mmCIF file of C-alpha atoms in Angstrom:
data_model
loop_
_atom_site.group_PDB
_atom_site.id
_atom_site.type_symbol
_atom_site.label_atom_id
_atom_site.label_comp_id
_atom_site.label_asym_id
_atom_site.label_seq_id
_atom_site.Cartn_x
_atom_site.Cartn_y
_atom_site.Cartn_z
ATOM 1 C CA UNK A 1 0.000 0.000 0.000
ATOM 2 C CA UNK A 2 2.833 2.290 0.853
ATOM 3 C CA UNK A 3 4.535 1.699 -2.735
ATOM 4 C CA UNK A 4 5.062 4.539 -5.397
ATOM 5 C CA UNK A 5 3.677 3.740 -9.049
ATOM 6 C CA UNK A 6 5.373 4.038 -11.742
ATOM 7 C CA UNK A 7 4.265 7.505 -13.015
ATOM 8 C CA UNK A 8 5.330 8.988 -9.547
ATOM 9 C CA UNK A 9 8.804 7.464 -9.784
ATOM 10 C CA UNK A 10 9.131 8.410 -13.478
ATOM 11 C CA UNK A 11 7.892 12.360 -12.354
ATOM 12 C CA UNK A 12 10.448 12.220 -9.312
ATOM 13 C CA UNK A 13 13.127 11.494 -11.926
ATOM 14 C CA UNK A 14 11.991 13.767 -14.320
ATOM 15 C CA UNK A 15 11.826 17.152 -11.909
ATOM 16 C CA UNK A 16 15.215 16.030 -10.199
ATOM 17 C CA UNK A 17 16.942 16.094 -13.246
ATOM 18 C CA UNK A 18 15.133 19.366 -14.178
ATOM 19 C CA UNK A 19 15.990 20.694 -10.953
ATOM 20 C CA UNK A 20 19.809 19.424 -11.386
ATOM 21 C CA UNK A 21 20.164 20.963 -14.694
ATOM 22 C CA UNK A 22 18.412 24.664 -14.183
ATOM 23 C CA UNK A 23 20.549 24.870 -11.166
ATOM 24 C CA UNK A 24 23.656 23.522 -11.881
ATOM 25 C CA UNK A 25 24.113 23.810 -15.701
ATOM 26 C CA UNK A 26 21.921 27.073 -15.510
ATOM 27 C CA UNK A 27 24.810 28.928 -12.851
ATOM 28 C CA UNK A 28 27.315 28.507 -15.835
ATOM 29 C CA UNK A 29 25.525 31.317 -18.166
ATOM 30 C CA UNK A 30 24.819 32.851 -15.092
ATOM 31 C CA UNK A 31 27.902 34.099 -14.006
ATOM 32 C CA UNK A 32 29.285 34.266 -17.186
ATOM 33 C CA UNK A 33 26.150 37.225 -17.274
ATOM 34 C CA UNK A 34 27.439 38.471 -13.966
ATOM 35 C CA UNK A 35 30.980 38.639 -15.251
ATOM 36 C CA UNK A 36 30.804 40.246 -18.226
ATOM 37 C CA UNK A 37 33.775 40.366 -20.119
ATOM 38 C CA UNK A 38 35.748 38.904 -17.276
ATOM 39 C CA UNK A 39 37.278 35.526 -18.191
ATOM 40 C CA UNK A 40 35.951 32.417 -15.411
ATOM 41 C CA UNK A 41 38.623 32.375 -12.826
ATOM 42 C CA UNK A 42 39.124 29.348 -9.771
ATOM 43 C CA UNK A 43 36.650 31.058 -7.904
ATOM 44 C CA UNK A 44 33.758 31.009 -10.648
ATOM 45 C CA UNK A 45 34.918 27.248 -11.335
ATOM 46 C CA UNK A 46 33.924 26.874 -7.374
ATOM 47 C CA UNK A 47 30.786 28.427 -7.701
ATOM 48 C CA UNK A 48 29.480 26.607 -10.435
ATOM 49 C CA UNK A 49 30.712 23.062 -8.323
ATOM 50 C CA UNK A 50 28.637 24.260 -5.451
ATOM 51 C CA UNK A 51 25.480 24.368 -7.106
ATOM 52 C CA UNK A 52 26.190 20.986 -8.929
ATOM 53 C CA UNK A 53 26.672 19.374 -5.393
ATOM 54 C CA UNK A 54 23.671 21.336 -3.353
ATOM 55 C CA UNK A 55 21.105 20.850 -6.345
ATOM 56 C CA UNK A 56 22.008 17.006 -5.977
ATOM 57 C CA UNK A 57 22.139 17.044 -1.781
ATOM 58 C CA UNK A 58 18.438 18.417 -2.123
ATOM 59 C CA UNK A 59 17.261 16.175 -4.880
ATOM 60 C CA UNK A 60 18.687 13.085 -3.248
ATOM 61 C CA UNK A 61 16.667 14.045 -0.138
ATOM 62 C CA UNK A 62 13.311 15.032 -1.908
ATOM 63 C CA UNK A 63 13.607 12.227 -4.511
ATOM 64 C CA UNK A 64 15.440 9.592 -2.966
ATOM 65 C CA UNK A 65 12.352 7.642 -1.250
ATOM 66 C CA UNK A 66 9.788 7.952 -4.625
ATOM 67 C CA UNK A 67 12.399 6.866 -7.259
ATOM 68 C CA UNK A 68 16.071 6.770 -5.772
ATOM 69 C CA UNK A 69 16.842 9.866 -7.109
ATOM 70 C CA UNK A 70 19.136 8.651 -10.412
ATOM 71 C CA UNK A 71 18.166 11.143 -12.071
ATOM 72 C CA UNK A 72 21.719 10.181 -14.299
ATOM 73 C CA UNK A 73 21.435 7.247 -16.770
ATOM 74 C CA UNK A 74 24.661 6.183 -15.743
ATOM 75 C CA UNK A 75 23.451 5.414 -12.571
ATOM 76 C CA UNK A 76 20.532 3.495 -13.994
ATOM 77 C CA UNK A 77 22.470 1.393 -16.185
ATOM 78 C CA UNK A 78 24.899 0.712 -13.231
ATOM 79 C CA UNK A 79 22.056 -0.084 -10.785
ATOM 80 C CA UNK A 80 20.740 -2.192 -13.573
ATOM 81 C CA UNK A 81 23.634 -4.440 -14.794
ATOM 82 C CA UNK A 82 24.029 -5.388 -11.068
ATOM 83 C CA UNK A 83 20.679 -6.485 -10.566
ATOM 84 C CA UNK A 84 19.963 -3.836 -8.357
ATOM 85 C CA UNK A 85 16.891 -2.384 -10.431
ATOM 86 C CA UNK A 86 14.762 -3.950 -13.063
ATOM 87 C CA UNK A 87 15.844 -3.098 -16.848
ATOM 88 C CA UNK A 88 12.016 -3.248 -17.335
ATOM 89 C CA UNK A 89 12.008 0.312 -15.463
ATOM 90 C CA UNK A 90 15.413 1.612 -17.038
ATOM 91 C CA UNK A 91 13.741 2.873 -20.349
ATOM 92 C CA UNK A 92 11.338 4.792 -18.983
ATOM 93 C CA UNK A 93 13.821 6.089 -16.436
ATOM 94 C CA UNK A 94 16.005 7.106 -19.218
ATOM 95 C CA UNK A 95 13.132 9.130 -21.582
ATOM 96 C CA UNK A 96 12.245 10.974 -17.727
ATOM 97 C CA UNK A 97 15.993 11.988 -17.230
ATOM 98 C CA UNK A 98 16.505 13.199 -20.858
ATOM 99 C CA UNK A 99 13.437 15.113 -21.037
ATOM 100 C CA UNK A 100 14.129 16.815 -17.097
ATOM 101 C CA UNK A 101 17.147 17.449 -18.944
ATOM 102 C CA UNK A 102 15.231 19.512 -21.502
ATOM 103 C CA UNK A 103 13.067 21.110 -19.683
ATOM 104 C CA UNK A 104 15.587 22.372 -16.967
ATOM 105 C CA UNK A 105 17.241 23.801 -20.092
ATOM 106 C CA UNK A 106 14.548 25.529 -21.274
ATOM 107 C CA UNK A 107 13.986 27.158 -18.048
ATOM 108 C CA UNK A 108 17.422 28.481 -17.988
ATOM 109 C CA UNK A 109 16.140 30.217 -21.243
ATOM 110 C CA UNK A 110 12.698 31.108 -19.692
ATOM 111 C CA UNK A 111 14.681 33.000 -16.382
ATOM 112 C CA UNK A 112 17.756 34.406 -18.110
ATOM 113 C CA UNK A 113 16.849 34.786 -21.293
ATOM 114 C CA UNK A 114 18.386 33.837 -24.508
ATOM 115 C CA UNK A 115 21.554 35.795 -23.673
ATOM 116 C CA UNK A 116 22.267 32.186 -21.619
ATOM 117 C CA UNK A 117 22.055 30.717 -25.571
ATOM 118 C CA UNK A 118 24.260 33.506 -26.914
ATOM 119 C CA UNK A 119 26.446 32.479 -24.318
ATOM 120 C CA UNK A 120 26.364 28.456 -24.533
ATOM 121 C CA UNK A 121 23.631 27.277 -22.656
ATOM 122 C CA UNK A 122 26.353 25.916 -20.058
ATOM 123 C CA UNK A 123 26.692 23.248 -22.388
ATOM 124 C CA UNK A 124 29.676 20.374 -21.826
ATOM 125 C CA UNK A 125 32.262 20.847 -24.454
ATOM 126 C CA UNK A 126 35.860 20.243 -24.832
ATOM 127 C CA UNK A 127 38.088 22.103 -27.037
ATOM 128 C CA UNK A 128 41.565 21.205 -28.345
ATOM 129 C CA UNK A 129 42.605 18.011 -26.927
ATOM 130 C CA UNK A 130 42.336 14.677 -28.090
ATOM 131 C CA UNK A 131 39.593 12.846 -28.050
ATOM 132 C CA UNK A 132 41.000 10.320 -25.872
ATOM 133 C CA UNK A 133 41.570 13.086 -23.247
ATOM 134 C CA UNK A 134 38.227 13.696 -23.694
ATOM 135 C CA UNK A 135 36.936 10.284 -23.055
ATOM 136 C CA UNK A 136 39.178 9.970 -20.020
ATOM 137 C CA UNK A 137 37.702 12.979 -17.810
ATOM 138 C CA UNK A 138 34.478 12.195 -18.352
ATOM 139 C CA UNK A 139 35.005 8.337 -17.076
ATOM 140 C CA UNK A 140 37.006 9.211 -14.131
ATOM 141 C CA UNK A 141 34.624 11.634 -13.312
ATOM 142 C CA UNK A 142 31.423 9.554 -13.933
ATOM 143 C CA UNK A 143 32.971 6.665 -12.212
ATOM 144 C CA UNK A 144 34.201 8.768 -9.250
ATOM 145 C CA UNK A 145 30.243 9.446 -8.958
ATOM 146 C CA UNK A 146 28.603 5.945 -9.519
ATOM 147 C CA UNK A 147 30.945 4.333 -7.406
ATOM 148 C CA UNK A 148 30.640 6.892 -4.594
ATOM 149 C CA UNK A 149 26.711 6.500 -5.147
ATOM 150 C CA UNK A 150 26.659 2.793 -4.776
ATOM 151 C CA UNK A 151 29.140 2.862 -1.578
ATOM 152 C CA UNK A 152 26.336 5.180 -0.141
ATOM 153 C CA UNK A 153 23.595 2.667 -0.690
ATOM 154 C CA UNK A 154 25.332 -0.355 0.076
ATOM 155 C CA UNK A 155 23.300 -2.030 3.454
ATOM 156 C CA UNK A 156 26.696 -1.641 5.603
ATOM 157 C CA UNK A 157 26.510 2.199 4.694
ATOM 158 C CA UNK A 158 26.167 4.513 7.354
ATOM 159 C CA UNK A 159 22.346 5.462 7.258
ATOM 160 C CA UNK A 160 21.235 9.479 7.149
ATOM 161 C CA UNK A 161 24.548 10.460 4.914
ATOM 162 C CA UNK A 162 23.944 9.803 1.241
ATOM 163 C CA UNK A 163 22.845 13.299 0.243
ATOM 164 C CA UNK A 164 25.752 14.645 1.468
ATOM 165 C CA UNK A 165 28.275 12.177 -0.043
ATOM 166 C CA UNK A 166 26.441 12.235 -3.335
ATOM 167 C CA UNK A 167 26.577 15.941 -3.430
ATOM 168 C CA UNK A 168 30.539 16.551 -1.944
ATOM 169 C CA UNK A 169 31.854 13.986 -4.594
ATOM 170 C CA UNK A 170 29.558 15.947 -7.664
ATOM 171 C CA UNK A 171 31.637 19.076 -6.243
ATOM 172 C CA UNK A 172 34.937 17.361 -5.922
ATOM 173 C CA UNK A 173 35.039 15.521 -9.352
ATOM 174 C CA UNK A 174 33.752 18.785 -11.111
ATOM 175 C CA UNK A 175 36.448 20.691 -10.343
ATOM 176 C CA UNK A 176 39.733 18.587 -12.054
ATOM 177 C CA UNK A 177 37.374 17.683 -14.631
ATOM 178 C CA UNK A 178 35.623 20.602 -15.765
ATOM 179 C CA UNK A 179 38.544 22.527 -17.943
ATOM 180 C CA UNK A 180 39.082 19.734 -19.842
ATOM 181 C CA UNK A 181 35.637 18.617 -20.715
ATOM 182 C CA UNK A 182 33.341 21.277 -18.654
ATOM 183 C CA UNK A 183 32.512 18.114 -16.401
ATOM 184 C CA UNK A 184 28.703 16.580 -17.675
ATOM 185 C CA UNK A 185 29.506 13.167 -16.078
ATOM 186 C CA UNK A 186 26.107 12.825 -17.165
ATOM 187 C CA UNK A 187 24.635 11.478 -20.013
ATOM 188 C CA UNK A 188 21.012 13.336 -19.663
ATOM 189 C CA UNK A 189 22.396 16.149 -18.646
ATOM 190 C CA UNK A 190 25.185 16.198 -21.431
ATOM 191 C CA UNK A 191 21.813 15.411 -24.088
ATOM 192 C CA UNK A 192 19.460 17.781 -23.009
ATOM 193 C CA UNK A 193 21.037 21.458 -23.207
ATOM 194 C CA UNK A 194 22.477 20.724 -26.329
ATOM 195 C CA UNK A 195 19.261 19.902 -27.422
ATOM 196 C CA UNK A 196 17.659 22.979 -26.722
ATOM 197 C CA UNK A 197 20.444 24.716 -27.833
ATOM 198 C CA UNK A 198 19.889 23.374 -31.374
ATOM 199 C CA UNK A 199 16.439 24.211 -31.141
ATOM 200 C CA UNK A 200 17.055 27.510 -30.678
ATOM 201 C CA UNK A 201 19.500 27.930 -33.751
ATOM 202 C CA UNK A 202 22.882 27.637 -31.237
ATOM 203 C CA UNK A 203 26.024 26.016 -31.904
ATOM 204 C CA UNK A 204 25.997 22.386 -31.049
ATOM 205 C CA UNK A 205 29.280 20.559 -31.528
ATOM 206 C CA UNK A 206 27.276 17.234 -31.919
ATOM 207 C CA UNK A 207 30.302 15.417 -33.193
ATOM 208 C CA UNK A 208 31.135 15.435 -29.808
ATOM 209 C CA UNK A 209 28.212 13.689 -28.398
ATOM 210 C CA UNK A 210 29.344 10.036 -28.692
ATOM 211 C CA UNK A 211 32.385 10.381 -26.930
ATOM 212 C CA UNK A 212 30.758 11.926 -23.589
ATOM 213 C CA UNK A 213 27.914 9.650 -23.803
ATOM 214 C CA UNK A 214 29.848 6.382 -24.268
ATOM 215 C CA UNK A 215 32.140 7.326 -21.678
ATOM 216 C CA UNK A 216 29.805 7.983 -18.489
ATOM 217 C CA UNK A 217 27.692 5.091 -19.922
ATOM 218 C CA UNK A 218 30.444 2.433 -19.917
ATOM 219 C CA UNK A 219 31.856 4.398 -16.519
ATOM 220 C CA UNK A 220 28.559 3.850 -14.504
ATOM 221 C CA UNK A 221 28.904 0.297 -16.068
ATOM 222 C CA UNK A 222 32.891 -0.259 -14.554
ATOM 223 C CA UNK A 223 31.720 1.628 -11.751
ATOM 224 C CA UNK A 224 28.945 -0.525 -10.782
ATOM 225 C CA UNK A 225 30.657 -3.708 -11.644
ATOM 226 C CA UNK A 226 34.050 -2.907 -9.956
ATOM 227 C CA UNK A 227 31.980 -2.269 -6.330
ATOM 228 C CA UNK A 228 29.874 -4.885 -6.190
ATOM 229 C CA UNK A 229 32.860 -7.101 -6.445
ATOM 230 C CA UNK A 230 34.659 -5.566 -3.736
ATOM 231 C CA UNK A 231 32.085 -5.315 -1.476
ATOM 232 C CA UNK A 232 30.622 -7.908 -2.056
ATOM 233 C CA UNK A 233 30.488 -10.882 0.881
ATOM 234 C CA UNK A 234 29.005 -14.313 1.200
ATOM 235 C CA UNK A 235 26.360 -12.681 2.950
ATOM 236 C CA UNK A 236 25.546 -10.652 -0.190
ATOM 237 C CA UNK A 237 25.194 -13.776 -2.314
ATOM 238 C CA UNK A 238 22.923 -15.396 0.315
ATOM 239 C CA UNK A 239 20.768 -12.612 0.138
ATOM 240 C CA UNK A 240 20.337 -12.302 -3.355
ATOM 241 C CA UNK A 241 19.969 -16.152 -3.867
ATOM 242 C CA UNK A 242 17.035 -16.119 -1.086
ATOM 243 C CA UNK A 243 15.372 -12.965 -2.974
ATOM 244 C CA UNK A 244 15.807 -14.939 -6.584
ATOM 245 C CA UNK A 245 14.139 -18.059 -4.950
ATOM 246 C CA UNK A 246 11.184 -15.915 -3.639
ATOM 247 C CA UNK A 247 10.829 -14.394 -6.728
ATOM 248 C CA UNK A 248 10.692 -17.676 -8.679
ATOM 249 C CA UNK A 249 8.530 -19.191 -6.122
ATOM 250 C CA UNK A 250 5.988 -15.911 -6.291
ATOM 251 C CA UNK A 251 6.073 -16.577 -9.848
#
């Protein structure tokens, strides 16, 4: 009786990464309004950290209990290949992520106008490096995150704390990874600015796409795989043998 449906999990998802991408991609064009002609200095790069890390703190505790607060496909793809949610729930998980993602864009547009387009859209992009360089901040930085997230959710975690973890390790990885790649370590959020940002006639360097998206996708996937065999005990396989038995026998 005291379960969420589906629609409420898949509307948690979809406002949390809404939420995540107004505030945290929204504070790039943001100060880059309040600086003017300034260039972004350490302190900016700071800034824009912060909000990544408290927009995820206060999702993780308004989300967390409707749909566990992904609100990152990397993180759904993780929890998935682990067994730890049902890839019957990941697509729809996905198409609420990617269209938060859209819609947080848009109302970065919708509060500071299309001077945020003129000025990027806070969109992840990486300039002259190699691709491989590329490719390499945005897994270290993705699987910095989904490993830290399923540490916090592991049943020997210290209860209460998540939140807080989830958030300080957005804010830590952000800052070495953001001047090479800007930092997305997030495949929705990564999709949906530069989607809007094509729909409003910007410059989209879509070439560029791939290489962020298979990165944090195959990241959450290392990520996810690398922890559960570390942590995992004979306890662990008891457990899940027990639940697979139940299962078969509800069945």
């Amino acid at each position: 009786m005291d379960e969420y449906r589906t629609w409420q999990k898949l509307a948690a998802e979809f406002l949390g990464t809404a939420f995540l991408v107004f505030v945290g991609v929204g504070s790039v064009p943001a100060l880059a309004m309040v600086n003017g002609t300034q260039p972004f200095s350490g302190a900016d790069l700071g800034f824009i950290s912060l909000a990544f890390g408290l927009v995820v703190v206060a999702t993780v505790y308004v989300f967390g209990y409707i749909s566990g607060n992904h609100i990152n496909p990397a993180v759904t793809v993780g929890l998935a290949i682990t067994g730890k949610f049902p890839w019957r729930e990941v697509p729809g998980y996905l198409i609420a992520q990617v269209l938060g993602a859209i819609v947080g864009a848009f109302g970065i547009v919708g509060v500071l106008g299309m001077t945020a387009s003129d000025l990027g859209l806070g969109i992840a992009a990486y300039g002259d490096i190699p691709v491989w360089q590329a490719f390499t901040a945005e897994f270290v930085g993705t699987f910095l995150l989904v490993f830290t997230v399923f540490g916090v959710i592991h049943r020997k975690a210290a209860p209460g704390f998540a939140g807080i973890v989830i958030g300080f390790i957005v804010f830590a990885a952000i800052i070495p990874v953001a001047p090479a790649t800007g930092a997305s370590i997030n495949p929705a959020r990564t999709t949906g600015p530069m989607i809007v940002q094509s729909l409003l006639g910007g410059e989209v360097l879509w070439e560029q796409w791939p290489v962020y998206v298979a990165a944090e996708l195959l990241a959450g996937i290392a990520a996810a795989a690398l922890f559960t065999v570390i942590a995992r005990t004979e306890a662990d396989r008891t457990t899940l043998t027990d639940a697979l038995t139940e299962e078969e026998t509800r069945s």
